[in-house]
C-alpha cells in the first residue's frame, strides 16, 4: 500500500511511527510532516490546508489510502474531494465532520437522537443568548459554534462572565464567523475522559480511552493549551463504562449520521464528562486527539493499517486481539511562554539519548532542522511517550527520558498521569 498522512504535529508523528511498522505499507508520505516524521516517511512540502495540492499529489502518486490528522481539512471537505477523485481516505466527509465543525449541528443531532449531553440552546441573537443564560443560571458554558482552535468554549462562573462571553463571541467576533452562532449549555461536573472509536459508515469499533491534561500548569492550573500530556487507559473508564458509551453514544451517533445521509468513516473522538447521572458528551471531534493519539498508538496491538482500511472502505472489522494490559504516558515539552507568545529556533539537545530508555519514543510536534541541527518551531515541541506494564512505571520512564532533553525555555507538567478524579 502507498499511504499519505496529512498533518505535521505530534499526532501525525505517532500515526507515521505506527503505520511505518505495517508490513503492508510500501511507501509512506506525509504532508507537510516534520523532522521526526522524516525518519519514517517522505515529507512533501504541502500544508494541510492546500486541498488542491493534496488531491493532485495523492492522484499523481497513486496513494491507496490518505489518513487525515487535523480537523480543519476534513471540515473543509478534503475527504469529499479525495473520494470524488476516486481515492480512499481515512477521515469523514464534510457533512459528517460537521460533528466537530459546528457545535450547533452536533448538539441538534444529539437532541434528536436522545444522546446524553448537557442541556443547551443555540442562538444567533445575543439578547436571546443572554436571556437563556439567566434561565440556565451559572455556572454555564458559552461555545462558539464553529472551529476556534480549541478556544471556543468559555466556562462562565457568573452571569457577568456569561454576558462577557456572549459579547466576545457575538458582538466583538473574537472567533470571527465561528462565533456568530453560539451554543449555551449547562455546566457538567465529573471526570473528563477522551474516548476513541473507529467508524466505517455503518458501525463502530471501540479503541480506547485516554485522559488529556489541558491546562499549562500542574494541578490543572493556568490557561488552557492544546494539551500538555495524556495517558491511557483511564482507571475510571472500565469495560462496563466502555459498553455504556458505545451503546448510548457512539453507535447511536454513527447510526444517526448514516440515516441523515452523512455516513461517518474515520475515528470519532468523544469528549465525555462522567457525571453522577452517567457519561455525557461535552464535544465530538472528527479526528484523533493530540496528544491522546501519541498515548494510544503505543498501546495498539498489532497492525493499525487494516483497521484504518476497514474504516475507510466501510468493510468488516478485522479480528483485533485483546489490548495487552499496558499503560502509556505522553509528556509534552513546550516552548517558554506557551500557550502565550513564545520564541522559536532554540537548539534541542538529548532526543536520541532520551530514546535509548526502554519503552520510550519521542514524538516531534513543533521542531525544525536548521543547518542540520534540531531546533524548536512551535509551542508544543516534543511528546515524550513511554509504555510499560503499569501506569507508575510508564510515568517513571517518561519523566526519566524527559530529564535527558534540554532546550532554552523548555517547560512541562510534572503530574501527567496522576490526575485526581474531580
Ligand atoms: P470543548 O471545546 O467543547 O471541548 O470545551 C473545552 C473544555 O471546556 C472541555 O474540555 C471542558 O473542560 C470544558 N467544558 C466544555 N463544556 C463543558 C460543560 N458543559 N460542562 C463543563 N465543562 C465543559
Ligand atoms: N487534546 C485535545 C484535542 O486534541 O482536541
PDB file of C-alpha atoms in Angstrom, residues 69-201:
ATOM      1  CA  UNK A  69      -4.726  14.077  11.015  1.00  0.00           C
ATOM      2  CA  UNK A  70      -6.267  17.514  11.775  1.00  0.00           C
ATOM      3  CA  UNK A  71      -9.903  18.620  11.706  1.00  0.00           C
ATOM      4  CA  UNK A  72      -9.686  21.732   9.530  1.00  0.00           C
ATOM      5  CA  UNK A  73      -9.107  19.977   6.169  1.00  0.00           C
ATOM      6  CA  UNK A  74     -11.874  17.453   6.966  1.00  0.00           C
ATOM      7  CA  UNK A  75     -14.355  20.224   7.804  1.00  0.00           C
ATOM      8  CA  UNK A  76     -13.239  21.990   4.616  1.00  0.00           C
ATOM      9  CA  UNK A  77     -14.023  18.883   2.541  1.00  0.00           C
ATOM     10  CA  UNK A  78     -10.699  17.141   1.892  1.00  0.00           C
ATOM     11  CA  UNK A  79     -12.251  13.666   2.250  1.00  0.00           C
ATOM     12  CA  UNK A  80     -15.065  14.585  -0.170  1.00  0.00           C
ATOM     13  CA  UNK A  81     -12.508  15.847  -2.687  1.00  0.00           C
ATOM     14  CA  UNK A  82     -10.364  12.702  -2.467  1.00  0.00           C
ATOM     15  CA  UNK A  83     -13.438  10.464  -2.849  1.00  0.00           C
ATOM     16  CA  UNK A  84     -14.567  12.478  -5.879  1.00  0.00           C
ATOM     17  CA  UNK A  85     -11.147  11.763  -7.382  1.00  0.00           C
ATOM     18  CA  UNK A  86     -11.689   8.037  -6.762  1.00  0.00           C
ATOM     19  CA  UNK A  87      -9.200   7.897  -3.858  1.00  0.00           C
ATOM     20  CA  UNK A  88      -9.685   6.245  -0.454  1.00  0.00           C
ATOM     21  CA  UNK A  89      -9.477   8.325   2.708  1.00  0.00           C
ATOM     22  CA  UNK A  90      -9.468   7.756   6.471  1.00  0.00           C
ATOM     23  CA  UNK A  91     -11.445  10.690   7.838  1.00  0.00           C
ATOM     24  CA  UNK A  92     -15.082  11.752   7.450  1.00  0.00           C
ATOM     25  CA  UNK A  93     -16.676  13.700   4.602  1.00  0.00           C
ATOM     26  CA  UNK A  94     -17.564  17.328   5.403  1.00  0.00           C
ATOM     27  CA  UNK A  95     -21.238  16.723   6.295  1.00  0.00           C
ATOM     28  CA  UNK A  96     -20.104  14.135   8.874  1.00  0.00           C
ATOM     29  CA  UNK A  97     -17.078  16.175  10.053  1.00  0.00           C
ATOM     30  CA  UNK A  98     -19.652  18.863  10.912  1.00  0.00           C
ATOM     31  CA  UNK A  99     -19.975  16.964  14.162  1.00  0.00           C
ATOM     32  CA  UNK A 100     -16.821  18.909  15.130  1.00  0.00           C
ATOM     33  CA  UNK A 101     -17.142  21.804  12.678  1.00  0.00           C
ATOM     34  CA  UNK A 102     -20.459  23.003  14.107  1.00  0.00           C
ATOM     35  CA  UNK A 103     -21.336  22.602  17.767  1.00  0.00           C
ATOM     36  CA  UNK A 104     -24.929  23.577  16.937  1.00  0.00           C
ATOM     37  CA  UNK A 105     -25.092  20.690  14.431  1.00  0.00           C
ATOM     38  CA  UNK A 106     -23.627  18.231  16.947  1.00  0.00           C
ATOM     39  CA  UNK A 107     -25.994  19.325  19.728  1.00  0.00           C
ATOM     40  CA  UNK A 108     -29.013  19.162  17.438  1.00  0.00           C
ATOM     41  CA  UNK A 109     -28.051  15.640  16.318  1.00  0.00           C
ATOM     42  CA  UNK A 110     -27.719  14.561  19.960  1.00  0.00           C
ATOM     43  CA  UNK A 111     -31.027  16.151  20.941  1.00  0.00           C
ATOM     44  CA  UNK A 112     -32.895  14.477  18.058  1.00  0.00           C
ATOM     45  CA  UNK A 113     -31.432  11.075  18.914  1.00  0.00           C
ATOM     46  CA  UNK A 114     -31.597  11.187  22.735  1.00  0.00           C
ATOM     47  CA  UNK A 115     -27.807  11.007  23.064  1.00  0.00           C
ATOM     48  CA  UNK A 116     -26.831  12.168  26.574  1.00  0.00           C
ATOM     49  CA  UNK A 117     -25.291  15.649  26.633  1.00  0.00           C
ATOM     50  CA  UNK A 118     -25.565  18.919  28.567  1.00  0.00           C
ATOM     51  CA  UNK A 119     -28.916  20.753  28.307  1.00  0.00           C
ATOM     52  CA  UNK A 120     -28.486  23.555  25.774  1.00  0.00           C
ATOM     53  CA  UNK A 121     -29.923  26.026  23.291  1.00  0.00           C
ATOM     54  CA  UNK A 122     -28.464  27.607  20.153  1.00  0.00           C
ATOM     55  CA  UNK A 123     -28.602  31.350  19.370  1.00  0.00           C
ATOM     56  CA  UNK A 124     -27.812  33.754  16.556  1.00  0.00           C
ATOM     57  CA  UNK A 125     -29.093  36.709  18.611  1.00  0.00           C
ATOM     58  CA  UNK A 126     -27.047  37.960  21.607  1.00  0.00           C
ATOM     59  CA  UNK A 127     -30.054  39.266  23.581  1.00  0.00           C
ATOM     60  CA  UNK A 128     -31.750  35.877  23.394  1.00  0.00           C
ATOM     61  CA  UNK A 129     -28.485  34.130  24.341  1.00  0.00           C
ATOM     62  CA  UNK A 130     -28.231  36.363  27.445  1.00  0.00           C
ATOM     63  CA  UNK A 131     -31.842  35.588  28.293  1.00  0.00           C
ATOM     64  CA  UNK A 132     -31.172  31.840  28.155  1.00  0.00           C
ATOM     65  CA  UNK A 133     -28.058  32.262  30.349  1.00  0.00           C
ATOM     66  CA  UNK A 134     -30.438  33.632  33.011  1.00  0.00           C
ATOM     67  CA  UNK A 135     -32.765  30.675  32.570  1.00  0.00           C
ATOM     68  CA  UNK A 136     -29.927  28.100  32.965  1.00  0.00           C
ATOM     69  CA  UNK A 137     -28.134  30.063  35.706  1.00  0.00           C
ATOM     70  CA  UNK A 138     -24.379  29.924  36.372  1.00  0.00           C
ATOM     71  CA  UNK A 139     -22.119  28.046  36.151  1.00  0.00           C
ATOM     72  CA  UNK A 140     -22.699  27.571  32.434  1.00  0.00           C
ATOM     73  CA  UNK A 141     -20.718  27.295  29.222  1.00  0.00           C
ATOM     74  CA  UNK A 142     -20.857  29.574  26.155  1.00  0.00           C
ATOM     75  CA  UNK A 143     -19.467  27.951  22.983  1.00  0.00           C
ATOM     76  CA  UNK A 144     -18.693  29.429  19.584  1.00  0.00           C
ATOM     77  CA  UNK A 145     -20.464  27.265  17.000  1.00  0.00           C
ATOM     78  CA  UNK A 146     -17.558  26.844  14.569  1.00  0.00           C
ATOM     79  CA  UNK A 147     -13.891  25.807  14.743  1.00  0.00           C
ATOM     80  CA  UNK A 148     -11.994  28.073  17.135  1.00  0.00           C
ATOM     81  CA  UNK A 149      -8.709  26.233  17.635  1.00  0.00           C
ATOM     82  CA  UNK A 150      -9.859  24.727  20.938  1.00  0.00           C
ATOM     83  CA  UNK A 151     -10.531  28.166  22.462  1.00  0.00           C
ATOM     84  CA  UNK A 152     -14.224  28.474  21.624  1.00  0.00           C
ATOM     85  CA  UNK A 153     -15.690  27.052  24.876  1.00  0.00           C
ATOM     86  CA  UNK A 154     -15.915  29.618  27.669  1.00  0.00           C
ATOM     87  CA  UNK A 155     -16.786  28.309  31.130  1.00  0.00           C
ATOM     88  CA  UNK A 156     -18.697  31.063  32.987  1.00  0.00           C
ATOM     89  CA  UNK A 157     -18.900  31.098  36.801  1.00  0.00           C
ATOM     90  CA  UNK A 158     -21.193  34.157  36.962  1.00  0.00           C
ATOM     91  CA  UNK A 159     -23.835  35.828  34.776  1.00  0.00           C
ATOM     92  CA  UNK A 160     -21.423  38.736  34.279  1.00  0.00           C
ATOM     93  CA  UNK A 161     -18.892  36.252  32.828  1.00  0.00           C
ATOM     94  CA  UNK A 162     -21.630  34.817  30.617  1.00  0.00           C
ATOM     95  CA  UNK A 163     -22.620  38.268  29.308  1.00  0.00           C
ATOM     96  CA  UNK A 164     -18.954  38.958  28.590  1.00  0.00           C
ATOM     97  CA  UNK A 165     -18.569  35.619  26.760  1.00  0.00           C
ATOM     98  CA  UNK A 166     -21.634  36.339  24.617  1.00  0.00           C
ATOM     99  CA  UNK A 167     -20.231  39.802  23.788  1.00  0.00           C
ATOM    100  CA  UNK A 168     -16.807  38.337  22.974  1.00  0.00           C
ATOM    101  CA  UNK A 169     -18.255  35.733  20.567  1.00  0.00           C
ATOM    102  CA  UNK A 170     -21.204  37.541  19.021  1.00  0.00           C
ATOM    103  CA  UNK A 171     -20.524  41.290  19.265  1.00  0.00           C
ATOM    104  CA  UNK A 172     -16.734  41.545  19.184  1.00  0.00           C
ATOM    105  CA  UNK A 173     -16.346  38.491  16.882  1.00  0.00           C
ATOM    106  CA  UNK A 174     -13.308  37.181  18.785  1.00  0.00           C
ATOM    107  CA  UNK A 175     -13.627  33.909  16.816  1.00  0.00           C
ATOM    108  CA  UNK A 176     -14.712  35.550  13.560  1.00  0.00           C
ATOM    109  CA  UNK A 177     -17.625  33.894  11.792  1.00  0.00           C
ATOM    110  CA  UNK A 178     -17.222  30.805  14.039  1.00  0.00           C
ATOM    111  CA  UNK A 179     -18.794  32.774  16.924  1.00  0.00           C
ATOM    112  CA  UNK A 180     -21.731  34.366  15.084  1.00  0.00           C
ATOM    113  CA  UNK A 181     -23.840  31.493  16.412  1.00  0.00           C
ATOM    114  CA  UNK A 182     -23.332  30.243  19.972  1.00  0.00           C
ATOM    115  CA  UNK A 183     -24.417  27.235  21.977  1.00  0.00           C
ATOM    116  CA  UNK A 184     -25.204  27.983  25.638  1.00  0.00           C
ATOM    117  CA  UNK A 185     -25.205  24.906  27.830  1.00  0.00           C
ATOM    118  CA  UNK A 186     -25.376  23.771  31.429  1.00  0.00           C
ATOM    119  CA  UNK A 187     -22.107  23.086  33.245  1.00  0.00           C
ATOM    120  CA  UNK A 188     -21.402  19.390  33.805  1.00  0.00           C
ATOM    121  CA  UNK A 189     -19.287  18.183  36.700  1.00  0.00           C
ATOM    122  CA  UNK A 190     -17.347  14.967  36.877  1.00  0.00           C
ATOM    123  CA  UNK A 191     -14.234  13.416  35.456  1.00  0.00           C
ATOM    124  CA  UNK A 192     -13.344  14.266  31.853  1.00  0.00           C
ATOM    125  CA  UNK A 193     -12.290  11.419  29.541  1.00  0.00           C
ATOM    126  CA  UNK A 194     -11.479  11.240  25.816  1.00  0.00           C
ATOM    127  CA  UNK A 195     -12.799   8.074  24.181  1.00  0.00           C
ATOM    128  CA  UNK A 196     -11.858   6.952  20.672  1.00  0.00           C
ATOM    129  CA  UNK A 197     -13.783   4.625  18.359  1.00  0.00           C
ATOM    130  CA  UNK A 198     -13.361   3.801  14.683  1.00  0.00           C
ATOM    131  CA  UNK A 199     -16.374   4.020  12.396  1.00  0.00           C
ATOM    132  CA  UNK A 200     -16.861   2.515   8.922  1.00  0.00           C
ATOM    133  CA  UNK A 201     -20.024   4.393   7.999  1.00  0.00           C
TER     134      UNK A 201
END
